[in-house]
Amino acid sequence: KQEVTQIPAALSVPEGENLVLNCSFTDSAIYNLQWFRQDPGKGLTSLLLIQSSQREQTSGRLNASLDKSSGRSTLYIAASQPGDSATYLCAVKQGNFNKFYFGSGTKLNVKP
Amino acid sequence: ETGVTQTPRHLVMGMTNKKSLKCEQHLGHNAMYWYKQSAKKPLELMFVYSLEERVENNSVPSRFSPECPNSSHLFLHLHTLQPEDSALYLCASSQDRSGYGYTFGSGTRLTVV
């Protein structure tokens, strides 16, 4: 069974820092990988989706990379802002089925 | 609003009650999902409905019963729940199997007393 791990579980940084969130998965036979953001008490917002054939995706200050063979993905956030404070979740899609496996998330706090 | 609407936002129910959670999307998506989010646990997929398939997580107890009358509406019927079923229940939809356009609702915070 696919297992998704996110490290660290929590992260606190001063505003302006560049930071990296990590995601690892045990079964490299994935269809795609997504990074989501969740604000307290709310649903998830999709940030970036990387297909298994891709190495990275970028959106604004966010860059996500994928190394399928090693079972790893990273989310890079440049010039962090207090508004980036949220929980970031990584999810992998296994095969061509509508099933995502989620990590437990990294809770990010960006201090002004 | 994300385009996926869940009602109610909060629900408190006794263990002998019967209630239903509702999810509605008008994004033209073909797949809808129920997820359970418990404290300090990963999101757990409960059910998937799409044109191609209905998928159930075999570990979901029968006291949870999904219903998908059409591609825009999804229900989760609840009966004789346990306190450990208290969680945030999230509905999501996507265009198709690829996962593109994966959109979550804001969730229903369920408390079983």
CSV table of N, CA and C in Angstrom, one decimal, chain B:
chain,number,residue,atom,x,y,z
B,1,GLU,N,-16.1,30.9,-2.3
B,1,GLU,CA,-16.6,29.5,-2.7
B,1,GLU,C,-15.7,28.9,-3.8
B,2,THR,N,-15.4,27.7,-3.7
B,2,THR,CA,-14.5,27.0,-4.7
B,2,THR,C,-15.3,26.5,-5.8
B,3,GLY,N,-16.6,26.4,-5.8
B,3,GLY,CA,-17.4,25.7,-6.8
B,3,GLY,C,-17.9,24.4,-6.3
B,4,VAL,N,-17.4,23.9,-5.1
B,4,VAL,CA,-17.9,22.7,-4.5
B,4,VAL,C,-18.5,23.2,-3.1
B,5,THR,N,-19.8,23.0,-3.0
B,5,THR,CA,-20.5,23.5,-1.8
B,5,THR,C,-20.9,22.3,-0.9
B,6,GLN,N,-20.6,22.4,0.4
B,6,GLN,CA,-21.0,21.4,1.3
B,6,GLN,C,-21.9,22.0,2.4
B,7,THR,N,-22.9,21.2,2.7
B,7,THR,CA,-23.8,21.6,3.8
B,7,THR,C,-24.1,20.4,4.7
B,8,PRO,N,-24.3,20.6,6.0
B,8,PRO,CA,-24.1,21.8,6.7
B,8,PRO,C,-22.6,22.0,6.9
B,9,ARG,N,-22.2,23.1,7.4
B,9,ARG,CA,-20.8,23.4,7.7
B,9,ARG,C,-20.4,22.7,9.1
B,10,HIS,N,-21.3,22.7,10.0
B,10,HIS,CA,-21.1,22.1,11.3
B,10,HIS,C,-22.3,21.2,11.6
B,11,LEU,N,-22.1,20.1,12.2
B,11,LEU,CA,-23.1,19.1,12.6
B,11,LEU,C,-22.7,18.4,13.9
B,12,VAL,N,-23.7,18.5,14.9
B,12,VAL,CA,-23.5,17.8,16.1
B,12,VAL,C,-24.6,16.8,16.2
B,13,MET,N,-24.3,15.5,16.3
B,13,MET,CA,-25.4,14.5,16.4
B,13,MET,C,-25.1,13.4,17.4
B,14,GLY,N,-26.2,12.9,17.9
B,14,GLY,CA,-26.1,11.8,18.9
B,14,GLY,C,-25.8,10.5,18.2
B,15,MET,N,-25.4,9.5,18.9
B,15,MET,CA,-25.1,8.2,18.3
B,15,MET,C,-26.3,7.5,17.7
B,16,THR,N,-27.5,7.9,18.1
B,16,THR,CA,-28.6,7.2,17.6
B,16,THR,C,-29.3,7.9,16.5
B,17,ASN,N,-28.8,9.1,16.2
B,17,ASN,CA,-29.4,9.9,15.1
B,17,ASN,C,-29.1,9.4,13.7
B,18,LYS,N,-29.9,9.9,12.8
B,18,LYS,CA,-29.6,9.7,11.3
B,18,LYS,C,-29.5,11.1,10.7
B,19,LYS,N,-28.4,11.3,10.0
B,19,LYS,CA,-28.3,12.6,9.3
B,19,LYS,C,-27.6,12.4,8.0
B,20,SER,N,-27.6,13.4,7.1
B,20,SER,CA,-27.0,13.3,5.8
B,20,SER,C,-26.1,14.6,5.6
B,21,LEU,N,-25.0,14.3,5.0
B,21,LEU,CA,-24.2,15.4,4.5
B,21,LEU,C,-24.4,15.6,3.0
B,22,LYS,N,-24.4,16.8,2.6
B,22,LYS,CA,-24.6,17.1,1.1
B,22,LYS,C,-23.5,17.8,0.5
B,23,CYS,N,-23.2,17.4,-0.7
B,23,CYS,CA,-22.2,18.1,-1.5
B,23,CYS,C,-22.7,18.4,-2.9
B,24,GLU,N,-22.4,19.5,-3.4
B,24,GLU,CA,-22.9,19.9,-4.7
B,24,GLU,C,-21.8,20.7,-5.5
B,25,GLN,N,-21.7,20.3,-6.8
B,25,GLN,CA,-20.7,21.0,-7.6
B,25,GLN,C,-21.3,21.3,-9.0
B,26,HIS,N,-21.0,22.5,-9.4
B,26,HIS,CA,-21.5,23.0,-10.7
B,26,HIS,C,-20.3,23.4,-11.6
B,27,LEU,N,-19.3,22.5,-11.5
B,27,LEU,CA,-18.0,22.8,-12.3
B,27,LEU,C,-18.0,21.9,-13.6
B,28,GLY,N,-19.0,21.1,-13.7
B,28,GLY,CA,-19.0,20.2,-14.9
B,28,GLY,C,-18.1,19.0,-14.7
B,29,HIS,N,-17.7,18.7,-13.5
B,29,HIS,CA,-16.8,17.6,-13.2
B,29,HIS,C,-17.6,16.3,-13.3
B,30,ASN,N,-16.8,15.3,-13.5
B,30,ASN,CA,-17.4,13.9,-13.7
B,30,ASN,C,-17.1,13.0,-12.6
B,31,ALA,N,-16.3,13.4,-11.6
B,31,ALA,CA,-16.0,12.5,-10.5
B,31,ALA,C,-16.1,13.3,-9.2
B,32,MET,N,-16.7,12.6,-8.2
B,32,MET,CA,-16.8,13.2,-6.8
B,32,MET,C,-16.4,12.3,-5.8
B,33,TYR,N,-15.9,12.8,-4.7
B,33,TYR,CA,-15.2,12.1,-3.6
B,33,TYR,C,-15.7,12.5,-2.3
B,34,TRP,N,-15.6,11.5,-1.3
B,34,TRP,CA,-15.8,11.9,0.1
B,34,TRP,C,-14.4,11.5,0.8
B,35,TYR,N,-13.9,12.5,1.6
B,35,TYR,CA,-12.7,12.2,2.4
B,35,TYR,C,-13.0,12.5,3.8
B,36,LYS,N,-12.3,11.8,4.7
B,36,LYS,CA,-12.4,12.0,6.1
B,36,LYS,C,-11.1,12.6,6.6
B,37,GLN,N,-11.1,13.6,7.4
B,37,GLN,CA,-9.9,14.2,7.9
B,37,GLN,C,-10.0,14.2,9.4
B,38,SER,N,-9.2,13.3,10.1
B,38,SER,CA,-9.2,13.3,11.5
B,38,SER,C,-8.0,14.0,12.0
B,39,ALA,N,-8.0,14.4,13.3
B,39,ALA,CA,-6.8,15.1,13.8
B,39,ALA,C,-5.6,14.3,13.7
B,40,LYS,N,-4.6,14.9,13.2
B,40,LYS,CA,-3.2,14.3,13.1
B,40,LYS,C,-3.2,13.0,12.3
B,41,LYS,N,-4.1,12.9,11.4
B,41,LYS,CA,-4.1,11.7,10.5
B,41,LYS,C,-4.1,12.2,9.0
B,42,PRO,N,-3.6,11.4,8.1
B,42,PRO,CA,-3.7,11.8,6.7
B,42,PRO,C,-5.2,11.8,6.2
B,43,LEU,N,-5.5,12.6,5.2
B,43,LEU,CA,-6.8,12.5,4.6
B,43,LEU,C,-7.0,11.1,4.2
B,44,GLU,N,-8.2,10.6,4.4
B,44,GLU,CA,-8.6,9.2,4.1
B,44,GLU,C,-9.7,9.2,3.1
B,45,LEU,N,-9.4,8.6,1.9
B,45,LEU,CA,-10.5,8.5,0.9
B,45,LEU,C,-11.5,7.5,1.3
B,46,MET,N,-12.8,7.9,1.3
B,46,MET,CA,-13.9,7.1,1.7
B,46,MET,C,-14.6,6.5,0.5
B,47,PHE,N,-15.0,7.3,-0.4
B,47,PHE,CA,-15.8,6.9,-1.6
B,47,PHE,C,-15.4,7.7,-2.8
B,48,VAL,N,-15.5,7.1,-4.0
B,48,VAL,CA,-15.4,7.8,-5.2
B,48,VAL,C,-16.5,7.4,-6.1
B,49,TYR,N,-17.1,8.4,-6.7
B,49,TYR,CA,-18.1,8.2,-7.8
B,49,TYR,C,-17.7,8.9,-9.1
B,50,SER,N,-17.6,8.2,-10.2
B,50,SER,CA,-17.4,8.8,-11.4
B,50,SER,C,-18.1,8.0,-12.5
B,51,LEU,N,-18.1,8.6,-13.7
B,51,LEU,CA,-18.7,7.9,-14.8
B,51,LEU,C,-18.2,6.5,-15.0
B,52,GLU,N,-16.9,6.3,-14.7
B,52,GLU,CA,-16.3,5.0,-15.0
B,52,GLU,C,-16.4,4.1,-13.8
B,53,GLU,N,-16.6,4.6,-12.6
B,53,GLU,CA,-16.5,3.6,-11.5
B,53,GLU,C,-17.0,4.2,-10.2
B,54,ARG,N,-17.4,3.3,-9.3
B,54,ARG,CA,-17.6,3.6,-8.0
B,54,ARG,C,-16.6,2.9,-7.1
B,55,VAL,N,-15.8,3.6,-6.3
B,55,VAL,CA,-14.8,2.9,-5.5
B,55,VAL,C,-15.1,3.1,-4.1
B,56,GLU,N,-15.0,2.1,-3.3
B,56,GLU,CA,-15.2,2.2,-1.9
B,56,GLU,C,-13.9,1.8,-1.2
B,57,ASN,N,-13.6,2.5,-0.1
B,57,ASN,CA,-12.6,2.1,0.8
B,57,ASN,C,-13.1,1.0,1.7
B,58,ASN,N,-12.6,-0.2,1.6
B,58,ASN,CA,-13.2,-1.3,2.3
B,58,ASN,C,-13.1,-1.2,3.9
B,59,SER,N,-12.3,-0.2,4.3
B,59,SER,CA,-12.2,0.0,5.8
B,59,SER,C,-13.3,0.9,6.3
B,60,VAL,N,-14.1,1.5,5.4
B,60,VAL,CA,-15.1,2.4,5.9
B,60,VAL,C,-16.3,1.6,6.4
B,61,PRO,N,-16.7,1.9,7.6
B,61,PRO,CA,-17.8,1.1,8.2
B,61,PRO,C,-19.2,1.3,7.5
B,62,SER,N,-20.0,0.4,7.6
B,62,SER,CA,-21.3,0.5,6.9
B,62,SER,C,-22.3,1.5,7.5
B,63,ARG,N,-21.9,2.1,8.6
B,63,ARG,CA,-22.7,3.2,9.1
B,63,ARG,C,-22.6,4.5,8.3
B,64,PHE,N,-21.6,4.5,7.3
B,64,PHE,CA,-21.5,5.5,6.4
B,64,PHE,C,-22.0,5.0,5.0
B,65,SER,N,-23.0,5.7,4.4
B,65,SER,CA,-23.6,5.2,3.2
B,65,SER,C,-23.6,6.3,2.2
B,66,PRO,N,-22.9,6.2,1.0
B,66,PRO,CA,-22.9,7.3,0.1
B,66,PRO,C,-24.1,7.1,-0.9
B,67,GLU,N,-24.4,8.3,-1.5
B,67,GLU,CA,-25.4,8.3,-2.6
B,67,GLU,C,-25.1,9.3,-3.6
B,68,CYS,N,-25.1,9.0,-4.8
B,68,CYS,CA,-24.7,9.9,-5.9
B,68,CYS,C,-25.8,9.9,-7.0
B,69,PRO,N,-26.9,10.7,-6.8
B,69,PRO,CA,-28.0,10.7,-7.7
B,69,PRO,C,-27.7,11.2,-9.1
B,70,ASN,N,-26.7,12.0,-9.2
B,70,ASN,CA,-26.3,12.6,-10.5
B,70,ASN,C,-24.9,13.1,-10.4
B,71,SER,N,-24.3,13.6,-11.5
B,71,SER,CA,-22.9,13.9,-11.4
B,71,SER,C,-22.6,15.2,-10.7
B,72,SER,N,-23.7,15.9,-10.3
B,72,SER,CA,-23.5,17.2,-9.5
B,72,SER,C,-23.7,17.1,-8.1
B,73,HIS,N,-24.3,16.0,-7.6
B,73,HIS,CA,-24.7,15.9,-6.2
B,73,HIS,C,-24.1,14.6,-5.6
B,74,LEU,N,-23.7,14.7,-4.4
B,74,LEU,CA,-23.2,13.6,-3.6
B,74,LEU,C,-23.6,13.7,-2.2
B,75,PHE,N,-24.1,12.6,-1.6
B,75,PHE,CA,-24.6,12.6,-0.2
B,75,PHE,C,-23.8,11.6,0.6
B,76,LEU,N,-23.7,11.8,1.8
B,76,LEU,CA,-23.1,10.8,2.8
B,76,LEU,C,-24.2,10.7,3.9
B,77,HIS,N,-24.8,9.5,3.9
B,77,HIS,CA,-25.8,9.3,4.9
B,77,HIS,C,-25.1,8.6,6.1
B,78,LEU,N,-25.5,9.2,7.3
B,78,LEU,CA,-24.9,8.7,8.6
B,78,LEU,C,-25.9,8.1,9.5
B,79,HIS,N,-25.6,7.0,10.1
B,79,HIS,CA,-26.5,6.5,11.1
B,79,HIS,C,-25.7,5.7,12.1
B,80,THR,N,-26.2,5.8,13.4
B,80,THR,CA,-25.6,5.1,14.5
B,80,THR,C,-24.1,5.3,14.5
B,81,LEU,N,-23.6,6.5,14.5
B,81,LEU,CA,-22.2,6.8,14.5
B,81,LEU,C,-21.6,6.7,15.9
B,82,GLN,N,-20.3,6.6,15.9
B,82,GLN,CA,-19.5,6.5,17.1
B,82,GLN,C,-18.7,7.8,17.4
B,83,PRO,N,-18.4,8.1,18.6
B,83,PRO,CA,-17.6,9.3,18.9
B,83,PRO,C,-16.3,9.4,18.0
B,84,GLU,N,-15.7,8.3,17.7
B,84,GLU,CA,-14.5,8.3,16.9
B,84,GLU,C,-14.7,8.7,15.5
B,85,ASP,N,-16.0,8.8,15.1
B,85,ASP,CA,-16.3,9.3,13.7
B,85,ASP,C,-16.3,10.8,13.6
B,86,SER,N,-16.1,11.5,14.8
B,86,SER,CA,-16.0,12.9,14.7
B,86,SER,C,-14.8,13.3,13.9
B,87,ALA,N,-15.0,14.2,12.9
B,87,ALA,CA,-13.9,14.6,12.0
B,87,ALA,C,-14.4,15.7,11.1
B,88,LEU,N,-13.5,16.1,10.2
B,88,LEU,CA,-13.9,17.0,9.1
B,88,LEU,C,-14.1,16.1,7.9
B,89,TYR,N,-15.3,16.2,7.3
B,89,TYR,CA,-15.6,15.4,6.1
B,89,TYR,C,-15.6,16.4,4.9
B,90,LEU,N,-14.7,16.0,4.0
B,90,LEU,CA,-14.5,16.9,2.9
B,90,LEU,C,-15.0,16.2,1.6
B,91,CYS,N,-15.7,17.0,0.8
B,91,CYS,CA,-16.1,16.5,-0.5
B,91,CYS,C,-15.2,17.1,-1.6
B,92,ALA,N,-14.9,16.4,-2.6
B,92,ALA,CA,-14.1,17.0,-3.7
B,92,ALA,C,-14.6,16.5,-5.0
B,93,SER,N,-14.3,17.2,-6.1
B,93,SER,CA,-14.6,16.8,-7.4
B,93,SER,C,-13.5,17.0,-8.4
B,94,SER,N,-13.5,16.3,-9.5
B,94,SER,CA,-12.4,16.5,-10.5
B,94,SER,C,-13.0,16.3,-11.8
B,95,GLN,N,-12.3,16.7,-12.8
B,95,GLN,CA,-12.8,16.7,-14.2
B,95,GLN,C,-13.0,15.2,-14.6
B,96,ASP,N,-12.0,14.4,-14.3
B,96,ASP,CA,-12.0,13.0,-14.7
B,96,ASP,C,-11.0,12.3,-13.8
B,97,ARG,N,-10.6,11.1,-14.3
B,97,ARG,CA,-9.6,10.3,-13.5
B,97,ARG,C,-8.3,11.0,-13.3
B,98,SER,N,-7.9,11.9,-14.2
B,98,SER,CA,-6.5,12.4,-14.2
B,98,SER,C,-6.3,13.2,-12.9
B,99,GLY,N,-7.3,13.8,-12.3
B,99,GLY,CA,-7.1,14.6,-11.1
B,99,GLY,C,-7.0,16.0,-11.4
B,100,TYR,N,-7.0,16.4,-12.7
B,100,TYR,CA,-6.9,17.8,-13.0
B,100,TYR,C,-8.2,18.5,-12.5
B,101,GLY,N,-8.0,19.7,-12.0
B,101,GLY,CA,-9.1,20.5,-11.5
B,101,GLY,C,-9.7,20.0,-10.2
B,102,TYR,N,-8.9,19.2,-9.5
B,102,TYR,CA,-9.3,18.7,-8.2
B,102,TYR,C,-9.7,19.8,-7.3
B,103,THR,N,-10.9,19.8,-6.9
B,103,THR,CA,-11.5,21.0,-6.1
B,103,THR,C,-12.2,20.4,-4.9
B,104,PHE,N,-11.8,21.0,-3.7
B,104,PHE,CA,-12.4,20.6,-2.5
B,104,PHE,C,-13.4,21.6,-2.0
B,105,GLY,N,-14.4,21.1,-1.3
B,105,GLY,CA,-15.4,21.9,-0.6
B,105,GLY,C,-14.7,22.3,0.8
B,106,SER,N,-15.4,23.2,1.5
B,106,SER,CA,-14.9,23.6,2.8
B,106,SER,C,-15.1,22.6,3.9
B,107,GLY,N,-15.9,21.6,3.7
B,107,GLY,CA,-16.0,20.5,4.7
B,107,GLY,C,-17.2,20.7,5.6
B,108,THR,N,-17.6,19.6,6.2
B,108,THR,CA,-18.5,19.6,7.3
B,108,THR,C,-17.8,19.1,8.5
B,109,ARG,N,-17.8,19.9,9.6
B,109,ARG,CA,-17.2,19.5,10.9
B,109,ARG,C,-18.2,18.7,11.6
B,110,LEU,N,-18.0,17.4,11.8
B,110,LEU,CA,-19.0,16.6,12.4
B,110,LEU,C,-18.5,16.2,13.9
B,111,THR,N,-19.4,16.4,14.8
B,111,THR,CA,-19.1,16.0,16.2
B,111,THR,C,-20.2,15.0,16.6
B,112,VAL,N,-19.8,13.8,17.0
B,112,VAL,CA,-20.7,12.8,17.5
B,112,VAL,C,-20.6,12.7,19.0
B,113,VAL,N,-21.8,12.9,19.7
B,113,VAL,CA,-21.8,13.0,21.1
B,113,VAL,C,-22.6,11.8,21.7
